[in-house]
Structures are given as C-alpha cells and as structure tokens.
C-alpha cells in the first residue's frame, strides 16, 4: 500500500479527502460493472482507498451523518473492516479514517478461494446484531443481508468507474475470521469483497 503512514501511537490513519472519478457516468458504471477474480498484486494508494470507502459507506450528509448506502430502520449496524497486507482496520466513516484492529496480514483467511490472499484489499462487512432491534431474528438476518448488499453494489459501481477489479464473496470461514478480528459475540460477518487493480492480461 502506498502513501499510507499509520500513527502507531494512536493506531489510526486519517484518510485523504475522497476524490471520485468524474469521467464516468452512472450509466457507464452500470454497463461496466462486473465481477473479477484476477487482481494485480500492486497495492492501492491512500487516495484510492479513501474514495473506495467513502463510496461504499461514507458520510454524504454531514449534518445528519447520512451515508452513501441505506440502512434498514437506520440501524447503522454495519461496520467495514479493511484487510490489507499491513494489517486489518475498521473504517471510521465519521472521521474518515482507518483504526487499526490487528497488525498482521489476514487476507488469506477472508475467504476460501485461492485468490483472496493475494488481492491487495478485502472489505469485510460486519453487522452488529445488538443494534438491529427491534425485529425478529428472521427479519434481522434478511435486512442485514440487504444492507450489506447495498454497500457491496456501491463498491461495484465505484470500481467500475475507477478502473478497479472487485468481487463480492459469501464463502468465508466466519468463525475463524471473527476470532482473528476480535469481533464481539453480537457481531456477525455478512460478506467479504476483494478489490484491486486488474491483473495484466
């Protein structure tokens, strides 16, 4: 990863202001949206990570802390974990920064497919079911899944507009990854999504 210097005294990295590509229209992004499992090993820049996270689930209405993706009942139960070679981080959308969770490379356990360990970045969508109330267990699972899907589609559209490759994944050893990320019992992993530059053909 380039251009990122983590403050290990506070275990945070403030991201640069998000700058999204302006050359692609929504129609262009929808036409180019695709899943790819072939990634360059080159790291993403701090600027690319900043724009990616803001597009995924950033604050787009500061006065109300509104997000770029909807949240059922406004639960705001979803956290984005960013898994990189340098470590795993939780995205703090309000401050637009990364908070260090684990200073080790956990990419290989973010999924069961061979490519996940070499993709430069994986987003892990973690829902805190303690925030998803009141609702029946069935309704909570359904709505949490819908919330994760909305964020994943934002990532797809951003990647299509920015020339990045991505694929969303449900094949995750959730128990193992949750343990390594230090998640609480109320937190559950919904999906994971790999992102990177496309592999050269």
mmCIF file of C-alpha atoms in Angstrom:
data_model
loop_
_atom_site.group_PDB
_atom_site.id
_atom_site.type_symbol
_atom_site.label_atom_id
_atom_site.label_comp_id
_atom_site.label_asym_id
_atom_site.label_seq_id
_atom_site.Cartn_x
_atom_site.Cartn_y
_atom_site.Cartn_z
ATOM 1 C CA UNK A 1 0.000 0.000 0.000
ATOM 2 C CA UNK A 2 1.444 3.361 -0.948
ATOM 3 C CA UNK A 3 1.189 6.753 0.687
ATOM 4 C CA UNK A 4 -0.190 5.423 3.971
ATOM 5 C CA UNK A 5 1.626 6.128 7.212
ATOM 6 C CA UNK A 6 -0.101 4.717 10.256
ATOM 7 C CA UNK A 7 0.301 6.577 13.513
ATOM 8 C CA UNK A 8 1.151 3.613 15.726
ATOM 9 C CA UNK A 9 0.863 5.770 18.850
ATOM 10 C CA UNK A 10 -2.850 6.189 18.204
ATOM 11 C CA UNK A 11 -3.246 3.215 15.808
ATOM 12 C CA UNK A 12 -5.076 5.396 13.312
ATOM 13 C CA UNK A 13 -4.598 6.606 9.785
ATOM 14 C CA UNK A 14 -6.553 9.699 8.663
ATOM 15 C CA UNK A 15 -7.539 9.198 5.044
ATOM 16 C CA UNK A 16 -7.155 11.979 2.490
ATOM 17 C CA UNK A 17 -10.377 13.663 1.346
ATOM 18 C CA UNK A 18 -12.249 11.374 -1.064
ATOM 19 C CA UNK A 19 -11.957 12.317 -4.727
ATOM 20 C CA UNK A 20 -14.116 10.227 -7.044
ATOM 21 C CA UNK A 21 -13.524 9.949 -10.794
ATOM 22 C CA UNK A 22 -15.690 12.350 -12.756
ATOM 23 C CA UNK A 23 -15.204 10.931 -16.231
ATOM 24 C CA UNK A 24 -17.632 8.012 -15.780
ATOM 25 C CA UNK A 25 -21.393 8.453 -15.628
ATOM 26 C CA UNK A 26 -23.717 6.213 -13.651
ATOM 27 C CA UNK A 27 -24.784 4.595 -16.926
ATOM 28 C CA UNK A 28 -21.134 3.911 -17.760
ATOM 29 C CA UNK A 29 -20.576 2.332 -14.359
ATOM 30 C CA UNK A 30 -23.667 0.134 -14.674
ATOM 31 C CA UNK A 31 -22.564 -1.043 -18.118
ATOM 32 C CA UNK A 32 -19.050 -1.817 -16.920
ATOM 33 C CA UNK A 33 -19.992 -3.415 -13.591
ATOM 34 C CA UNK A 34 -18.571 -6.932 -13.419
ATOM 35 C CA UNK A 35 -17.048 -9.470 -11.023
ATOM 36 C CA UNK A 36 -13.364 -10.231 -11.398
ATOM 37 C CA UNK A 37 -11.188 -12.689 -9.510
ATOM 38 C CA UNK A 38 -7.912 -11.646 -11.148
ATOM 39 C CA UNK A 39 -6.003 -8.909 -9.360
ATOM 40 C CA UNK A 40 -2.654 -7.231 -9.737
ATOM 41 C CA UNK A 41 -0.502 -7.563 -6.636
ATOM 42 C CA UNK A 42 0.176 -3.817 -6.740
ATOM 43 C CA UNK A 43 -1.184 -2.051 -3.640
ATOM 44 C CA UNK A 44 -3.892 0.582 -3.804
ATOM 45 C CA UNK A 45 -2.973 4.165 -2.999
ATOM 46 C CA UNK A 46 -4.312 6.038 0.007
ATOM 47 C CA UNK A 47 -6.353 8.155 -2.406
ATOM 48 C CA UNK A 48 -7.946 5.090 -3.990
ATOM 49 C CA UNK A 49 -8.754 3.570 -0.595
ATOM 50 C CA UNK A 50 -10.228 6.871 0.584
ATOM 51 C CA UNK A 51 -12.556 7.162 -2.410
ATOM 52 C CA UNK A 52 -13.474 3.471 -2.250
ATOM 53 C CA UNK A 53 -14.511 3.617 1.408
ATOM 54 C CA UNK A 54 -16.416 6.866 1.028
ATOM 55 C CA UNK A 55 -18.325 5.458 -1.959
ATOM 56 C CA UNK A 56 -19.015 2.226 -0.069
ATOM 57 C CA UNK A 57 -20.442 3.624 3.159
ATOM 58 C CA UNK A 58 -19.114 7.094 3.776
ATOM 59 C CA UNK A 59 -20.831 10.200 5.130
ATOM 60 C CA UNK A 60 -22.550 12.110 2.330
ATOM 61 C CA UNK A 61 -24.746 14.373 4.507
ATOM 62 C CA UNK A 62 -22.589 15.661 7.361
ATOM 63 C CA UNK A 63 -25.444 17.473 9.111
ATOM 64 C CA UNK A 64 -27.299 14.192 9.730
ATOM 65 C CA UNK A 65 -24.399 11.722 9.395
ATOM 66 C CA UNK A 66 -26.257 10.253 6.416
ATOM 67 C CA UNK A 67 -24.441 7.547 4.482
ATOM 68 C CA UNK A 68 -23.927 6.672 0.833
ATOM 69 C CA UNK A 69 -25.836 3.395 1.366
ATOM 70 C CA UNK A 70 -29.181 2.896 3.118
ATOM 71 C CA UNK A 71 -29.583 1.182 6.475
ATOM 72 C CA UNK A 72 -32.755 -0.652 7.473
ATOM 73 C CA UNK A 73 -34.580 1.221 10.269
ATOM 74 C CA UNK A 74 -31.496 3.465 10.305
ATOM 75 C CA UNK A 75 -29.844 0.825 12.471
ATOM 76 C CA UNK A 76 -26.362 1.727 11.170
ATOM 77 C CA UNK A 77 -25.385 -1.765 12.266
ATOM 78 C CA UNK A 78 -22.764 -2.358 9.585
ATOM 79 C CA UNK A 79 -19.029 -1.802 10.050
ATOM 80 C CA UNK A 80 -16.490 -2.031 7.245
ATOM 81 C CA UNK A 81 -13.255 -3.810 8.079
ATOM 82 C CA UNK A 82 -10.397 -3.186 5.663
ATOM 83 C CA UNK A 83 -7.936 -6.066 5.398
ATOM 84 C CA UNK A 84 -4.564 -5.197 3.880
ATOM 85 C CA UNK A 85 -1.079 -6.688 3.838
ATOM 86 C CA UNK A 86 -0.091 -4.268 6.626
ATOM 87 C CA UNK A 87 -2.971 -5.176 8.892
ATOM 88 C CA UNK A 88 -6.710 -5.052 9.437
ATOM 89 C CA UNK A 89 -8.560 -1.819 10.129
ATOM 90 C CA UNK A 90 -12.071 -0.622 10.906
ATOM 91 C CA UNK A 91 -13.319 2.252 8.791
ATOM 92 C CA UNK A 92 -14.457 5.200 10.899
ATOM 93 C CA UNK A 93 -16.774 6.972 8.461
ATOM 94 C CA UNK A 94 -17.471 9.937 10.733
ATOM 95 C CA UNK A 95 -13.768 10.842 10.957
ATOM 96 C CA UNK A 96 -12.939 9.280 7.556
ATOM 97 C CA UNK A 97 -10.008 7.332 8.919
ATOM 98 C CA UNK A 98 -8.801 3.786 9.491
ATOM 99 C CA UNK A 99 -8.481 2.423 13.033
ATOM 100 C CA UNK A 100 -6.018 -0.421 13.435
ATOM 101 C CA UNK A 101 -7.572 -3.677 14.646
ATOM 102 C CA UNK A 102 -4.834 -6.240 14.013
ATOM 103 C CA UNK A 103 -1.282 -5.584 12.826
ATOM 104 C CA UNK A 104 -0.946 -8.723 10.722
ATOM 105 C CA UNK A 105 -1.866 -9.877 7.233
ATOM 106 C CA UNK A 106 -5.226 -11.689 7.461
ATOM 107 C CA UNK A 107 -6.097 -11.534 3.766
ATOM 108 C CA UNK A 108 -5.753 -15.293 3.224
ATOM 109 C CA UNK A 109 -8.489 -16.078 5.783
ATOM 110 C CA UNK A 110 -11.032 -13.617 4.375
ATOM 111 C CA UNK A 111 -12.333 -16.353 2.066
ATOM 112 C CA UNK A 112 -11.904 -19.901 0.868
ATOM 113 C CA UNK A 113 -10.788 -19.206 -2.716
ATOM 114 C CA UNK A 114 -7.138 -19.138 -3.743
ATOM 115 C CA UNK A 115 -7.033 -15.537 -4.941
ATOM 116 C CA UNK A 116 -8.142 -13.879 -1.692
ATOM 117 C CA UNK A 117 -4.693 -13.994 -0.115
ATOM 118 C CA UNK A 118 -3.089 -12.029 -2.942
ATOM 119 C CA UNK A 119 -5.819 -9.462 -3.668
ATOM 120 C CA UNK A 120 -4.437 -6.193 -2.264
ATOM 121 C CA UNK A 121 -7.543 -5.267 -0.250
ATOM 122 C CA UNK A 122 -10.561 -7.057 1.144
ATOM 123 C CA UNK A 123 -13.571 -5.380 2.677
ATOM 124 C CA UNK A 124 -15.334 -7.390 5.360
ATOM 125 C CA UNK A 125 -18.902 -6.339 6.105
ATOM 126 C CA UNK A 126 -19.594 -6.889 9.812
ATOM 127 C CA UNK A 127 -23.071 -6.441 11.279
ATOM 128 C CA UNK A 128 -23.664 -5.782 14.970
ATOM 129 C CA UNK A 129 -26.934 -7.575 15.655
ATOM 130 C CA UNK A 130 -27.216 -5.799 19.004
ATOM 131 C CA UNK A 131 -28.082 -2.659 17.021
ATOM 132 C CA UNK A 132 -30.629 -4.442 14.800
ATOM 133 C CA UNK A 133 -33.594 -4.207 17.135
ATOM 134 C CA UNK A 134 -36.495 -4.423 17.490
ATOM 135 C CA UNK A 135 -37.007 -7.133 14.883
ATOM 136 C CA UNK A 136 -37.499 -10.871 14.723
ATOM 137 C CA UNK A 137 -34.372 -12.996 14.135
ATOM 138 C CA UNK A 138 -35.553 -13.809 10.623
ATOM 139 C CA UNK A 139 -36.186 -10.152 9.795
ATOM 140 C CA UNK A 140 -32.815 -9.102 11.228
ATOM 141 C CA UNK A 141 -30.906 -11.593 9.068
ATOM 142 C CA UNK A 142 -32.851 -10.582 5.978
ATOM 143 C CA UNK A 143 -32.396 -6.834 6.476
ATOM 144 C CA UNK A 144 -28.739 -7.073 7.485
ATOM 145 C CA UNK A 145 -28.087 -9.011 4.282
ATOM 146 C CA UNK A 146 -29.895 -6.349 2.278
ATOM 147 C CA UNK A 147 -27.810 -3.595 3.916
ATOM 148 C CA UNK A 148 -24.574 -5.432 3.099
ATOM 149 C CA UNK A 149 -25.731 -5.896 -0.492
ATOM 150 C CA UNK A 150 -26.355 -2.169 -0.910
ATOM 151 C CA UNK A 151 -22.814 -1.374 0.258
ATOM 152 C CA UNK A 152 -21.339 -4.060 -1.994
ATOM 153 C CA UNK A 153 -23.112 -2.586 -5.013
ATOM 154 C CA UNK A 154 -21.715 0.858 -4.190
ATOM 155 C CA UNK A 155 -18.258 -0.741 -4.266
ATOM 156 C CA UNK A 156 -19.001 -2.382 -7.613
ATOM 157 C CA UNK A 157 -20.090 0.909 -9.156
ATOM 158 C CA UNK A 158 -17.114 2.794 -7.769
ATOM 159 C CA UNK A 159 -14.715 0.134 -9.045
ATOM 160 C CA UNK A 160 -16.342 0.174 -12.485
ATOM 161 C CA UNK A 161 -15.935 3.941 -12.673
ATOM 162 C CA UNK A 162 -12.352 3.906 -11.338
ATOM 163 C CA UNK A 163 -10.964 1.017 -13.385
ATOM 164 C CA UNK A 164 -10.612 -1.343 -10.419
ATOM 165 C CA UNK A 165 -11.445 -5.037 -10.190
ATOM 166 C CA UNK A 166 -13.729 -6.430 -7.500
ATOM 167 C CA UNK A 167 -15.790 -9.452 -6.499
ATOM 168 C CA UNK A 168 -18.169 -9.900 -3.577
ATOM 169 C CA UNK A 169 -17.912 -13.208 -1.710
ATOM 170 C CA UNK A 170 -20.027 -15.236 0.662
ATOM 171 C CA UNK A 171 -17.602 -18.150 1.079
ATOM 172 C CA UNK A 172 -15.907 -17.146 4.319
ATOM 173 C CA UNK A 173 -14.912 -19.130 7.398
ATOM 174 C CA UNK A 174 -16.836 -16.672 9.532
ATOM 175 C CA UNK A 175 -15.929 -18.167 12.887
ATOM 176 C CA UNK A 176 -12.193 -18.149 12.179
ATOM 177 C CA UNK A 177 -12.158 -14.637 10.717
ATOM 178 C CA UNK A 178 -14.335 -13.251 13.510
ATOM 179 C CA UNK A 179 -11.935 -14.674 16.084
ATOM 180 C CA UNK A 180 -8.868 -13.227 14.365
ATOM 181 C CA UNK A 181 -10.525 -9.819 14.027
ATOM 182 C CA UNK A 182 -11.553 -9.869 17.687
ATOM 183 C CA UNK A 183 -15.253 -9.412 16.974
ATOM 184 C CA UNK A 184 -17.828 -9.323 19.763
ATOM 185 C CA UNK A 185 -20.400 -12.153 20.079
ATOM 186 C CA UNK A 186 -23.088 -9.811 18.720
ATOM 187 C CA UNK A 187 -21.062 -9.090 15.581
ATOM 188 C CA UNK A 188 -21.510 -11.309 12.532
ATOM 189 C CA UNK A 189 -19.700 -11.305 9.195
ATOM 190 C CA UNK A 190 -22.147 -10.823 6.333
ATOM 191 C CA UNK A 191 -19.950 -10.668 3.230
ATOM 192 C CA UNK A 192 -16.412 -10.038 2.050
ATOM 193 C CA UNK A 193 -15.352 -8.191 -1.102
ATOM 194 C CA UNK A 194 -11.922 -8.191 -2.732
ATOM 195 C CA UNK A 195 -10.698 -5.062 -4.519
ATOM 196 C CA UNK A 196 -7.579 -4.236 -6.507
ATOM 197 C CA UNK A 197 -6.130 -3.176 -9.788
ATOM 198 C CA UNK A 198 -6.978 -5.616 -12.601
ATOM 199 C CA UNK A 199 -4.336 -8.212 -13.383
ATOM 200 C CA UNK A 200 -2.450 -7.553 -16.587
ATOM 201 C CA UNK A 201 -3.675 -9.814 -19.388
#
